[in-house]
XYZ file of N, CA, C and O in Angstrom:
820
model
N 7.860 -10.720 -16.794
C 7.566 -11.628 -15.696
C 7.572 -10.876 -14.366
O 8.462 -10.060 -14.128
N 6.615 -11.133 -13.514
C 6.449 -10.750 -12.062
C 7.884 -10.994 -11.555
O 8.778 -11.525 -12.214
N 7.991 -10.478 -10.139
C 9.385 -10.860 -9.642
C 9.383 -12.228 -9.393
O 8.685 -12.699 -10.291
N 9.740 -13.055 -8.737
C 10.042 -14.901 -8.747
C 9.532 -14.213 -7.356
O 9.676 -13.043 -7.004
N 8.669 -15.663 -6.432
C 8.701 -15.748 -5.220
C 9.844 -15.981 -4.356
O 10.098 -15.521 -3.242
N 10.611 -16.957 -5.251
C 11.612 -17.324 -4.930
C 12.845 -15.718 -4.416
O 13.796 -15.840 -3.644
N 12.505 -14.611 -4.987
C 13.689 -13.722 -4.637
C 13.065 -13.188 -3.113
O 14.016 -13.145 -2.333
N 11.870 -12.796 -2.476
C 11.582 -13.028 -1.384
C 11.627 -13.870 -0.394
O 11.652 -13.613 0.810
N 11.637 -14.800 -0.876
C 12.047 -16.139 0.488
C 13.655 -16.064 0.709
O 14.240 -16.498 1.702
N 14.208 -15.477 -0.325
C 15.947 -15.600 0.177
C 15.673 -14.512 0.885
O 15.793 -14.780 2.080
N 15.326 -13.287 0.688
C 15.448 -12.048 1.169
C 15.143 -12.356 2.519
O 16.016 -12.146 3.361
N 13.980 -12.848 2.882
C 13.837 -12.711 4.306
C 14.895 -14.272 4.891
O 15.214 -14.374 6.076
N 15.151 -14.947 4.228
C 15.985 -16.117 5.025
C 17.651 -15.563 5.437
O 18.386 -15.914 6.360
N 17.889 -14.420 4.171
C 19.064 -13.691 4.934
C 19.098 -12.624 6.619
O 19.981 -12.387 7.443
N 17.641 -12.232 6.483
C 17.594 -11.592 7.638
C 16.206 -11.337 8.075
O 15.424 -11.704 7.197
N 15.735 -10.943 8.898
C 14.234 -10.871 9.511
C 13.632 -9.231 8.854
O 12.496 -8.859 8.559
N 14.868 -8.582 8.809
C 14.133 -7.079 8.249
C 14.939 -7.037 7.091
O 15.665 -6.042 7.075
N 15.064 -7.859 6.021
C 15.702 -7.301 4.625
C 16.265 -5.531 4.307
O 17.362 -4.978 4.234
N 15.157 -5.198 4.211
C 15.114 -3.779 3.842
C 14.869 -2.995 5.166
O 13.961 -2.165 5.156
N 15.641 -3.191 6.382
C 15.891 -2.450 7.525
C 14.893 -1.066 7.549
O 15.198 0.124 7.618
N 12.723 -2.170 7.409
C 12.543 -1.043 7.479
C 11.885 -0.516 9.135
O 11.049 0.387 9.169
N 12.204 -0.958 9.986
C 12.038 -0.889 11.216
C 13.090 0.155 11.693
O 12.757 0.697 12.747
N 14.214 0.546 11.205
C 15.483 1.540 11.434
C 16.007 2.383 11.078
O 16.852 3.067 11.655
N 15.393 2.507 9.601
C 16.352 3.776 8.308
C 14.885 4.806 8.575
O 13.682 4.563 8.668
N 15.707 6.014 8.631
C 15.082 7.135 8.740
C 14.421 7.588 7.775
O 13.477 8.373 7.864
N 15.025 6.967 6.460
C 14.107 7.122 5.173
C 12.749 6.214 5.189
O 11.894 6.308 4.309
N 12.698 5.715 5.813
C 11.849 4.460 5.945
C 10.935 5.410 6.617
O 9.927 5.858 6.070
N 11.444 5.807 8.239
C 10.180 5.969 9.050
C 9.791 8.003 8.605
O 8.887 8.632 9.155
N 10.694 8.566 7.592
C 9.846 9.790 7.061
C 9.254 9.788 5.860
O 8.867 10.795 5.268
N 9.142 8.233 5.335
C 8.120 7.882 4.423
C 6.639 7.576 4.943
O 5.582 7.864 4.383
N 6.863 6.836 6.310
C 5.456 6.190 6.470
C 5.125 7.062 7.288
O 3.959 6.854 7.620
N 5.702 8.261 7.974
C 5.037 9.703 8.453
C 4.174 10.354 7.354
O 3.032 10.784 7.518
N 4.780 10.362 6.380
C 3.978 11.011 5.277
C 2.972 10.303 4.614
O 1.980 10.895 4.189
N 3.149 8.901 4.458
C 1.963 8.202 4.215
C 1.055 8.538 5.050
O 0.200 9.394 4.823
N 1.172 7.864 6.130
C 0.191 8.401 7.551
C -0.614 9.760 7.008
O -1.707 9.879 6.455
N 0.550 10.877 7.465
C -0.126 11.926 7.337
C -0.842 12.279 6.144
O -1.624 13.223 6.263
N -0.733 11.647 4.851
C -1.408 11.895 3.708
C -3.233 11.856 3.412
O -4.079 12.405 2.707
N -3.094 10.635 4.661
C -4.918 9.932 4.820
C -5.689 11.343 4.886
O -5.384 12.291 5.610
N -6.485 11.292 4.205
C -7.691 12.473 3.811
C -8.653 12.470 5.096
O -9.042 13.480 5.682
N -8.958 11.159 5.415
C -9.517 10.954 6.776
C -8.959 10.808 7.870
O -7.746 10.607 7.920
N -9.630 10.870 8.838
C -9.086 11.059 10.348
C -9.098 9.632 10.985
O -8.436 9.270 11.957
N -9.959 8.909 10.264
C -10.394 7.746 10.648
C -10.992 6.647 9.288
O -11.421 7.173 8.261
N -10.969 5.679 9.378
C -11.134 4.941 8.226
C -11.888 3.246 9.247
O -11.581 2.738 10.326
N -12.905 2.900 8.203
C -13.647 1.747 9.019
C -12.987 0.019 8.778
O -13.123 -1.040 9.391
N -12.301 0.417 7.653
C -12.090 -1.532 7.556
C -10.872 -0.284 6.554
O -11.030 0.888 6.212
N -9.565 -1.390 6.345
C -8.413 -1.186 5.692
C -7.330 -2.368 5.749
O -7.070 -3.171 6.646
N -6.801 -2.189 4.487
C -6.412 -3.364 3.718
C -4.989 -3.381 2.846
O -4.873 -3.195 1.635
N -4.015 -3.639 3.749
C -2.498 -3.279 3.607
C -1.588 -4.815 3.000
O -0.915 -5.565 3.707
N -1.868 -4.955 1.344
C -1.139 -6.054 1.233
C 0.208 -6.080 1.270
O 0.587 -4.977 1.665
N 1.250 -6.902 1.022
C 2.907 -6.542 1.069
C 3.149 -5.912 2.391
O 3.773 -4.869 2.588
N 2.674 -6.547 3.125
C 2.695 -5.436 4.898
C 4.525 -5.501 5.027
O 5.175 -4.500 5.328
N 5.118 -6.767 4.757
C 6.470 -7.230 5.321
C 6.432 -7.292 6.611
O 5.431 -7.896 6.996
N 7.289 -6.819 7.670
C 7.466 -6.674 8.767
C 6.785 -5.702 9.813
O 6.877 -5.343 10.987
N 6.086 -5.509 8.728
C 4.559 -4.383 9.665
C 5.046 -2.638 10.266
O 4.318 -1.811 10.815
N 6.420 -2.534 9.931
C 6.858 -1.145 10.156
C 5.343 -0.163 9.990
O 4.958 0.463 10.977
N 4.764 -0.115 9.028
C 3.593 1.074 8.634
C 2.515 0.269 8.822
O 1.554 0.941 8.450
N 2.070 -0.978 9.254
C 1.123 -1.549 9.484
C 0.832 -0.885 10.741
O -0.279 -0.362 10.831
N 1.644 -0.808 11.751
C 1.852 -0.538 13.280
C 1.064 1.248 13.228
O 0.302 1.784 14.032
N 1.529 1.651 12.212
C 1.337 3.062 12.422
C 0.025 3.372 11.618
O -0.606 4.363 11.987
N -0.476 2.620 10.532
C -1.824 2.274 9.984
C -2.803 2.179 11.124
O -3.822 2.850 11.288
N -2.196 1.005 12.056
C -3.371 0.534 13.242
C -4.306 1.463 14.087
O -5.380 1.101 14.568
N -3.522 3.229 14.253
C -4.375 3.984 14.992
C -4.910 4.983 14.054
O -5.020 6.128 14.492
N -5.389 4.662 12.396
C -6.449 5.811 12.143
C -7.155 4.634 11.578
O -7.652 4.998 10.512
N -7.505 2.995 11.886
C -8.659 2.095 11.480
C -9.273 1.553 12.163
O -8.572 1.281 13.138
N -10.464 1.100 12.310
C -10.793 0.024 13.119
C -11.031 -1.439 12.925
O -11.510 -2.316 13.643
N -10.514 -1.411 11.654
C -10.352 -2.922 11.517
C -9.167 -3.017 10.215
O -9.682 -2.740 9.131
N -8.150 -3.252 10.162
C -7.035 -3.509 9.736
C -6.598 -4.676 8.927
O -5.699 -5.233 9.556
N -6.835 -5.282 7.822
C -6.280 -6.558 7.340
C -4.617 -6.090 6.681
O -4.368 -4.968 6.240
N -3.870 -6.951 6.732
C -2.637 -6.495 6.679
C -1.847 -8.225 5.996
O -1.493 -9.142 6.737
N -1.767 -8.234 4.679
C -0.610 -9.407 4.505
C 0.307 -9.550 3.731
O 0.526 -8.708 2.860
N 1.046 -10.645 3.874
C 2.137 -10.615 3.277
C 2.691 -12.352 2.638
O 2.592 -13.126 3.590
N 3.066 -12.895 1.711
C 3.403 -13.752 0.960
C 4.198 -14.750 1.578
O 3.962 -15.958 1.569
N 5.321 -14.072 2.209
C 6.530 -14.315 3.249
C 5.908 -15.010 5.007
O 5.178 -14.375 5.769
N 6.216 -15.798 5.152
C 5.354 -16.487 6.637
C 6.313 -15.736 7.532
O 5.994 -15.173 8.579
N 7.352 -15.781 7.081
C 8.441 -15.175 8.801
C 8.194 -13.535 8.683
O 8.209 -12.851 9.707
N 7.973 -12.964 7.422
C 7.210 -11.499 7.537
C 5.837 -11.506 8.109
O 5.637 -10.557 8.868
N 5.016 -12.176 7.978
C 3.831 -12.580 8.405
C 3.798 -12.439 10.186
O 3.107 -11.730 10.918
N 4.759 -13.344 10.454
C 5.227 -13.447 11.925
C 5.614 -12.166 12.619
O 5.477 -12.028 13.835
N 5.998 -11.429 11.993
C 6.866 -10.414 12.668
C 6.190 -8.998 12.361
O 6.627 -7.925 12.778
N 4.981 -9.177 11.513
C 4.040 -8.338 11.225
C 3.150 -8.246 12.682
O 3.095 -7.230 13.376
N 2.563 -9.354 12.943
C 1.575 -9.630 14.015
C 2.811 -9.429 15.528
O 2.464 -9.119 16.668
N 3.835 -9.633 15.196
C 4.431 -9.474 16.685
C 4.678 -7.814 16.623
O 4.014 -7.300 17.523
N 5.306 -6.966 15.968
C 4.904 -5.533 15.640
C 3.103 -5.019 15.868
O 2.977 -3.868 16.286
N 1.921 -5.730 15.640
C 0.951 -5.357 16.103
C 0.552 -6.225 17.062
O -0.655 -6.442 16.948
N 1.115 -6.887 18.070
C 0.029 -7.521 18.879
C -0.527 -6.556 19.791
O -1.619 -6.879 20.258
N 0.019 -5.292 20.215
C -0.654 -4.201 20.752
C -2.033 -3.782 19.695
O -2.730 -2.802 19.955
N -2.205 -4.361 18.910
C -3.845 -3.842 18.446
C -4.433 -5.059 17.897
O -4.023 -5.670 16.910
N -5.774 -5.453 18.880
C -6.107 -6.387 18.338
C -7.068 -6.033 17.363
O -7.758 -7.051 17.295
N -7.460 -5.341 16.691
C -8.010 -4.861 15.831
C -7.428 -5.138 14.527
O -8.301 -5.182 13.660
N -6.229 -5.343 14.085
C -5.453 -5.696 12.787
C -5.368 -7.176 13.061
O -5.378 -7.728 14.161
N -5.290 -7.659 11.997
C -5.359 -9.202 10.858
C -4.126 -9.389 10.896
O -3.479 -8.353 11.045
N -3.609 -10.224 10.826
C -2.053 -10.458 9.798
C -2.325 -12.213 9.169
O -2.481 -13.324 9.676
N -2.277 -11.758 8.100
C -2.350 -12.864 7.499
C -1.173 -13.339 6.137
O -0.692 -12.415 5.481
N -0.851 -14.523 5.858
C -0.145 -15.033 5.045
C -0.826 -15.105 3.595
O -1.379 -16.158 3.277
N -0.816 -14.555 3.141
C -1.734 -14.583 1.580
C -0.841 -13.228 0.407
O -0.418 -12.090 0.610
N -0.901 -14.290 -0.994
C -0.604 -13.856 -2.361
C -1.749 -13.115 -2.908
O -2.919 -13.477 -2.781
N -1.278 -11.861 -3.642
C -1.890 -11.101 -4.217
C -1.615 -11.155 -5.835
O -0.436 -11.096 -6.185
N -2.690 -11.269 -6.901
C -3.991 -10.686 -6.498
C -4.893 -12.349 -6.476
O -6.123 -12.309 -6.501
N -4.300 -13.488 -6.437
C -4.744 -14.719 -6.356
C -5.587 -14.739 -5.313
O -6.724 -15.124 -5.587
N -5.405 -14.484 -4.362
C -5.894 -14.735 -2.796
C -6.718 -13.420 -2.403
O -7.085 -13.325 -1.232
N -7.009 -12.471 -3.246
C -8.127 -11.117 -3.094
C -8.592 -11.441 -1.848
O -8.234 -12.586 -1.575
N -9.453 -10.761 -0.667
C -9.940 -10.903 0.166
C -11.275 -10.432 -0.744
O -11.207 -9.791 -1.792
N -12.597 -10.941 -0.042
C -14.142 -11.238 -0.493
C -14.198 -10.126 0.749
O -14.429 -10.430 1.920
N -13.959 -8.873 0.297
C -14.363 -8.006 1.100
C -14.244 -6.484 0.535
O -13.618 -6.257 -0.500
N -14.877 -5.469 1.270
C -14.581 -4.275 0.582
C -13.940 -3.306 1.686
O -14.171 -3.474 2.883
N -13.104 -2.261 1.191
C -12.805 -1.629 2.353
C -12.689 -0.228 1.506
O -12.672 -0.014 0.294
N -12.579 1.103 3.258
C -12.572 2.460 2.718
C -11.215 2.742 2.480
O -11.051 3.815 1.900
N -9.938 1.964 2.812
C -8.927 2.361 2.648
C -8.359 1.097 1.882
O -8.976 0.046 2.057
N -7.072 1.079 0.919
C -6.267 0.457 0.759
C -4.794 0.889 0.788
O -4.632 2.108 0.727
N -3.965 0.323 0.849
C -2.345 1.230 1.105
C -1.557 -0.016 0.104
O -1.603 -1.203 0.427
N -0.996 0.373 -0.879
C 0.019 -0.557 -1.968
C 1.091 0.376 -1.326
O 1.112 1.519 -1.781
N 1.963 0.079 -0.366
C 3.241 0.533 -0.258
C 4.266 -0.560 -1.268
O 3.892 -1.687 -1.594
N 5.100 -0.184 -1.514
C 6.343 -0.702 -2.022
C 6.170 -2.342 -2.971
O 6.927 -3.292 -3.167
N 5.111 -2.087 -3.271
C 4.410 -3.360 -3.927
C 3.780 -3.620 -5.611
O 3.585 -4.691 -6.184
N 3.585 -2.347 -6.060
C 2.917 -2.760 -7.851
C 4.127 -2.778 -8.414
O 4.080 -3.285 -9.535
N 5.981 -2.171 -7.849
C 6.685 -2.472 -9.246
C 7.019 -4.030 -9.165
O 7.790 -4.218 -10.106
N 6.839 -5.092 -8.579
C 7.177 -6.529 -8.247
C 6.409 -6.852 -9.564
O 7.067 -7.644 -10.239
N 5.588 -6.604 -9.972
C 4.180 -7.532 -10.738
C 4.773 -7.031 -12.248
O 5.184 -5.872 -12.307
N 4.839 -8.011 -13.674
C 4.057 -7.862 -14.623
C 2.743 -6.753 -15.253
O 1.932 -6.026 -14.679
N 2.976 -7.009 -16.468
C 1.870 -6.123 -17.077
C 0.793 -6.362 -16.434
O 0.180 -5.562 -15.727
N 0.483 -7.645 -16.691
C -1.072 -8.282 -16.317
C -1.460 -8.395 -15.232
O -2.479 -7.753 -14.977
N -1.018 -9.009 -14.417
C -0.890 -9.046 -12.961
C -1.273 -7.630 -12.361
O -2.352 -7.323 -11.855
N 0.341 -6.487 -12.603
C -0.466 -5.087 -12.258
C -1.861 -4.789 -12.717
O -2.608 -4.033 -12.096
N -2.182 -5.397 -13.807
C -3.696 -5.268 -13.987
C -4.526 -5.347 -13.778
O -5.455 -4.647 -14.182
N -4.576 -6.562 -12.785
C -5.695 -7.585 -12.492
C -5.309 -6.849 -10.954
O -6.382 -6.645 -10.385
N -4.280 -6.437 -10.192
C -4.340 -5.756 -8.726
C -5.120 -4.797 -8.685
O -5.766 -4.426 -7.705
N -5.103 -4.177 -10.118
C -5.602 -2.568 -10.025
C -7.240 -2.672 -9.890
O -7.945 -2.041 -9.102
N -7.549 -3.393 -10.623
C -8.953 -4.022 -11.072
C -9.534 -4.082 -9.775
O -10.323 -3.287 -9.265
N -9.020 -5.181 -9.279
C -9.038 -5.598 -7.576
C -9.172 -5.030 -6.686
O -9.893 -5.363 -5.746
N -8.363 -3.807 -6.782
C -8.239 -2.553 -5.841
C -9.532 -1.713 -5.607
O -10.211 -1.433 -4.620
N -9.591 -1.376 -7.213
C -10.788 0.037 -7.845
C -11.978 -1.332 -7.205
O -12.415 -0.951 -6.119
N -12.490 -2.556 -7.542
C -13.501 -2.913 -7.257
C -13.595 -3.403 -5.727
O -14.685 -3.699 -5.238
N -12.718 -3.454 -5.196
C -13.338 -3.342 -3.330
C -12.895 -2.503 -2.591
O -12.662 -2.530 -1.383
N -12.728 -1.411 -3.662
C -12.466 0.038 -2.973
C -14.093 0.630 -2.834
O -15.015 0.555 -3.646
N -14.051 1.145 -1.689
C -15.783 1.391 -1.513
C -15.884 2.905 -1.884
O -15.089 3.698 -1.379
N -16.685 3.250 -2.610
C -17.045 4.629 -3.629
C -16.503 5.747 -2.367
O -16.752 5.475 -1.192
N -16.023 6.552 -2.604
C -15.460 7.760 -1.569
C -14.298 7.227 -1.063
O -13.465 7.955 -0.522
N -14.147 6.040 -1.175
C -12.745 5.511 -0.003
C -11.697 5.472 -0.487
O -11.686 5.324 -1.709
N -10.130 5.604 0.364
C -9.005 6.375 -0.347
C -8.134 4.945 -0.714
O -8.286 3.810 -0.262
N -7.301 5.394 -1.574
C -5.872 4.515 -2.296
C -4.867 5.448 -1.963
O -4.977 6.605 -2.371
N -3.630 5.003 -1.082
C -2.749 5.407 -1.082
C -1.614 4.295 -1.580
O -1.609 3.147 -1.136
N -0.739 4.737 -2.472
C 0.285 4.465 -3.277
C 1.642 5.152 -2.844
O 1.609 6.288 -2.372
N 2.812 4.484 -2.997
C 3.842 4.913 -2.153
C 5.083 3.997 -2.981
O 5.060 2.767 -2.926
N 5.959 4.604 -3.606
C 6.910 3.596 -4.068
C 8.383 4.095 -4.621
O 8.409 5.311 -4.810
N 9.515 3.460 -4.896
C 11.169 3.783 -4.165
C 11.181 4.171 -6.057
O 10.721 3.425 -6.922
N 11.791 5.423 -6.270
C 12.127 6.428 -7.535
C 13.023 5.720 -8.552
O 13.131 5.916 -9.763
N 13.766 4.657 -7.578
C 15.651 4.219 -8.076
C 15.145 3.113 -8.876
O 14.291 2.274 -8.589
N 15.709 3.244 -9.743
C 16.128 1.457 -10.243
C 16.269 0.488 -9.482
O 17.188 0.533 -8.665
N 15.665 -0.311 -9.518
C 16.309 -1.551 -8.719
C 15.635 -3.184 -9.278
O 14.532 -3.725 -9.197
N 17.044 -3.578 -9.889
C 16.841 -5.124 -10.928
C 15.745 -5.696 -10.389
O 14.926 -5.824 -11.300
N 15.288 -6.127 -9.315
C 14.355 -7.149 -8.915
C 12.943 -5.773 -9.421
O 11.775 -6.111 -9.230
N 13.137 -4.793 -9.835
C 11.862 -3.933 -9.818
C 11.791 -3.707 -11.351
O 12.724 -3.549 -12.138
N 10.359 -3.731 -11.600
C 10.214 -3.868 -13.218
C 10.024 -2.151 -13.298
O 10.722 -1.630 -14.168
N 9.294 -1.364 -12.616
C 8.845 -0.052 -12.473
C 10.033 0.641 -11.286
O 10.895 0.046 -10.640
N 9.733 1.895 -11.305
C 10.391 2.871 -10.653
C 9.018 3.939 -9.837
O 8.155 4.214 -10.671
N 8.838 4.305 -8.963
C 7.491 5.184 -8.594
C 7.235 6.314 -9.744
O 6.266 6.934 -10.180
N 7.841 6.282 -9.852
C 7.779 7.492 -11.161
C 7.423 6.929 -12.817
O 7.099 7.721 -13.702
N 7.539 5.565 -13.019
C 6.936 4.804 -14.507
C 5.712 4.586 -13.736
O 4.806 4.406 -14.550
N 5.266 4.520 -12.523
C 4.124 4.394 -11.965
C 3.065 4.834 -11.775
O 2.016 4.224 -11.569
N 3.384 6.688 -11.865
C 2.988 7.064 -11.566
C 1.605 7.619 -12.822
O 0.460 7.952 -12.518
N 2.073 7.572 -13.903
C 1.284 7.288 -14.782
C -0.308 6.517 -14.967
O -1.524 6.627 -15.123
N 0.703 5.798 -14.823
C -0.269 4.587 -15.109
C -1.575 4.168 -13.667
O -2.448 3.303 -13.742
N -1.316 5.057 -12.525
C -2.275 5.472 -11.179
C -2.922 6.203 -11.141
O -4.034 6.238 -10.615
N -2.074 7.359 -11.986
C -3.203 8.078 -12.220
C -4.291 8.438 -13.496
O -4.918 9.487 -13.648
N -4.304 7.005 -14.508
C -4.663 6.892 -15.370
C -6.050 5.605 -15.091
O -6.922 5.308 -15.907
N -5.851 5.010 -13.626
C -7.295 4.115 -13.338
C -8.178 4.557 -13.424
O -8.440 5.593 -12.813
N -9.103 3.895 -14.303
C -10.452 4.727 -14.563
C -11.228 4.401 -13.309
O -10.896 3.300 -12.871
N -12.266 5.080 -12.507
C -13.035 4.938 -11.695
C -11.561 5.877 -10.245
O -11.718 5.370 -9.134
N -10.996 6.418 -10.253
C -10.349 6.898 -9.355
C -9.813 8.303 -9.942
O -9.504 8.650 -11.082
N -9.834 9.149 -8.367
C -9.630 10.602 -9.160
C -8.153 10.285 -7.909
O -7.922 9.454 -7.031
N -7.337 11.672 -8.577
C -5.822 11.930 -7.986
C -6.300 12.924 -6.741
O -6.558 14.062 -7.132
N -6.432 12.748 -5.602
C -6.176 14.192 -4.282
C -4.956 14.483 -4.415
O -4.668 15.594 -4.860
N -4.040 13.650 -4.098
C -2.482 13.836 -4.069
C -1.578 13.455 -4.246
O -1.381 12.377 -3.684
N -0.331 14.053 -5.167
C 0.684 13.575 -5.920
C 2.299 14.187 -5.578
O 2.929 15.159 -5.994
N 2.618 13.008 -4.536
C 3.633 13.711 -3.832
C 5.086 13.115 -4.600
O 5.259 11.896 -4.616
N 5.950 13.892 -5.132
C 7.383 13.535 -6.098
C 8.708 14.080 -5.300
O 9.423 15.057 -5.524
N 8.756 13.126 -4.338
C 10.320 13.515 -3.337
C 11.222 12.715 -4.423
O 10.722 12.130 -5.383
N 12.086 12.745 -4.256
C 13.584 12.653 -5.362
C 13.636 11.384 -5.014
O 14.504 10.774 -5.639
N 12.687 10.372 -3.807
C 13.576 9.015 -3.659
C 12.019 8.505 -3.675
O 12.087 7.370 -3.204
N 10.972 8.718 -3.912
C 9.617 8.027 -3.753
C 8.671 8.747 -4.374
O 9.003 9.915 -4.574
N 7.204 8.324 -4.884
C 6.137 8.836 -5.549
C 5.245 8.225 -4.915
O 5.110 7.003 -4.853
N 4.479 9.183 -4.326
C 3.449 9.120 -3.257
C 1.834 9.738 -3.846
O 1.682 10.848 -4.355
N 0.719 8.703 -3.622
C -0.060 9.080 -4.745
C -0.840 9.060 -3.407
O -0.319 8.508 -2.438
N -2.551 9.861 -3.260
C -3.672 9.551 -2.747
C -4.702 9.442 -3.685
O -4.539 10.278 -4.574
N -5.764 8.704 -3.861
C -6.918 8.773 -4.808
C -8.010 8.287 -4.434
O -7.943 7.570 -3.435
N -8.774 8.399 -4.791
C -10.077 8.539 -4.043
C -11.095 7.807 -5.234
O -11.169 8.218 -6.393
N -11.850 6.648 -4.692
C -12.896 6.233 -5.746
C -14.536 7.181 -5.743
O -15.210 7.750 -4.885
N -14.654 6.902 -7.396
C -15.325 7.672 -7.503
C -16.984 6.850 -7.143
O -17.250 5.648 -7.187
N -17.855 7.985 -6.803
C -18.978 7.568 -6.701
C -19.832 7.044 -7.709
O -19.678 7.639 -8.775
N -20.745 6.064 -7.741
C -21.478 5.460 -8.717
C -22.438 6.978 -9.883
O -22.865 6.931 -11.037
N -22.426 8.051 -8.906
C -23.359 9.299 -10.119
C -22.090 10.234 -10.184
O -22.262 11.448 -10.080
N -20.405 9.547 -10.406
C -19.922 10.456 -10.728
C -19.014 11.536 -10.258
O -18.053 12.096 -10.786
N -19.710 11.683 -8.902
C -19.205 12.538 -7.380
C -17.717 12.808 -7.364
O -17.124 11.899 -7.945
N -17.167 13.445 -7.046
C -15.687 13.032 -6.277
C -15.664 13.404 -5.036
O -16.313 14.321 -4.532
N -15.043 12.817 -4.614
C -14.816 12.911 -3.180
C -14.176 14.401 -2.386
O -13.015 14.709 -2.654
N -14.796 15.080 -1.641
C -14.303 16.498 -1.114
C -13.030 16.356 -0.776
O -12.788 15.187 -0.476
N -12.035 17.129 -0.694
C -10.943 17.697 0.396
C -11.286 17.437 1.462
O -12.465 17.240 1.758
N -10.033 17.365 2.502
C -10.175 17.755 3.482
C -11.283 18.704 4.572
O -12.146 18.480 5.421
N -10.548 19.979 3.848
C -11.035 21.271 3.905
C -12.790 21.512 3.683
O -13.645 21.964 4.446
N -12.854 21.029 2.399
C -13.840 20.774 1.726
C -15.536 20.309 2.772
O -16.618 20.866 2.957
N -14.658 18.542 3.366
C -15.611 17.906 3.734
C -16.201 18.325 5.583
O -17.054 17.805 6.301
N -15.060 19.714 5.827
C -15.282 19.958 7.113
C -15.927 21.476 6.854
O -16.367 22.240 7.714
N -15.856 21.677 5.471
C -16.997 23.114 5.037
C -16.340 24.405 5.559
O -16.972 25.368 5.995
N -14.821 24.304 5.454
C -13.977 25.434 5.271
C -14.008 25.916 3.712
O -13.456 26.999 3.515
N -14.501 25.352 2.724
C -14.121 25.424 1.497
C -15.693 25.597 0.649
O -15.724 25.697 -0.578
């Protein structure tokens, strides 16, 4: 079984930042490295579900120009958009995944701290979701906590498998710090293509 909705609505009714991620240093030298992981310099439409309290939404906002960002939780929702009202360029919206999909495609997506919550199926039907309004060349970044933890069916590391086993997506990068598993991947093009490096796409390589 997915996690209960119900264990999120206590979480945030005990406090506005549950998982204090606006303050722990582990927090903000995770979403440095997310950040810094983006293959691109810039990205045109991007699509951050499980935002919570918008800690990495905020820092998402200056390599996109158009930002959708949500979360399940309404008082996370709230405090997402008050963390970005300096960019009006990002969304914040109240919406369940993968029920509520957005009818849209984008070059980026970001699953931070979000596929071990889900079921077999469910993770299935996200992934599906993902790979099909992921636009051919455009990146997946994946990001998720190593430890056990009861409300978590996966660990980043039972995860990591199974990410880099989506068909239609190749691996750029597979980052294994002792407390998180940090993936980049890149969809593949309709004849096959993969997507250049960095290096690559600026013809150092």
């Amino acid at each position: 079984m997915s996690t209960p909705a119900g264990y999120f609505d206590r979480m945030y009714a005990g406090a506005p930042d549950p998982w204090r991620l606006g303050e722990r240093w582990y927090e903000q030298r995770k979403y440095a490295l997310t950040v810094a992981s983006l293959p691109r310099r810039r990205y045109r439409s991007a699509f951050e579900p499980g935002c919570s309290v918008g800690a990495l939404t905020a820092q998402l906002a200056g390599r996109c120009d158009r930002l959708l960002a949500t979360d399940r939780v309404a008082s996370a929702v709230r405090a997402a958009s008050d963390a970005t009202r300096d960019h009006p360029h990002v969304d914040v919206r109240e919406l369940v995944v993968p029920d509520e999909w957005p009818q849209a495609t984008f070059d980026l997506i970001v699953l931070s701290e979000l596929l071990y919550y889900f079921d077999d199926r469910t993770l299935q039907e996200v992934l599906t979701r993902t790979v099909a309004t992921l636009e051919p060349g455009g990146t997946l970044v994946t990001v998720h906590w190593n430890h056990p933890v009861p409300e978590h069916r996966l660990t980043g590391t039972q995860l990591a498998p199974l990410l880099t086993s989506v068909p239609g997506l190749d691996t750029l990068l597979d980052v294994r710090d002792p407390d998180f598993t940090l993936h980049v991947l890149t969809r593949q093009h309709p004849d096959g293509r993969t997507t250049p490096s960095p290096a690559a796409a600026e013809g150092l390589v």
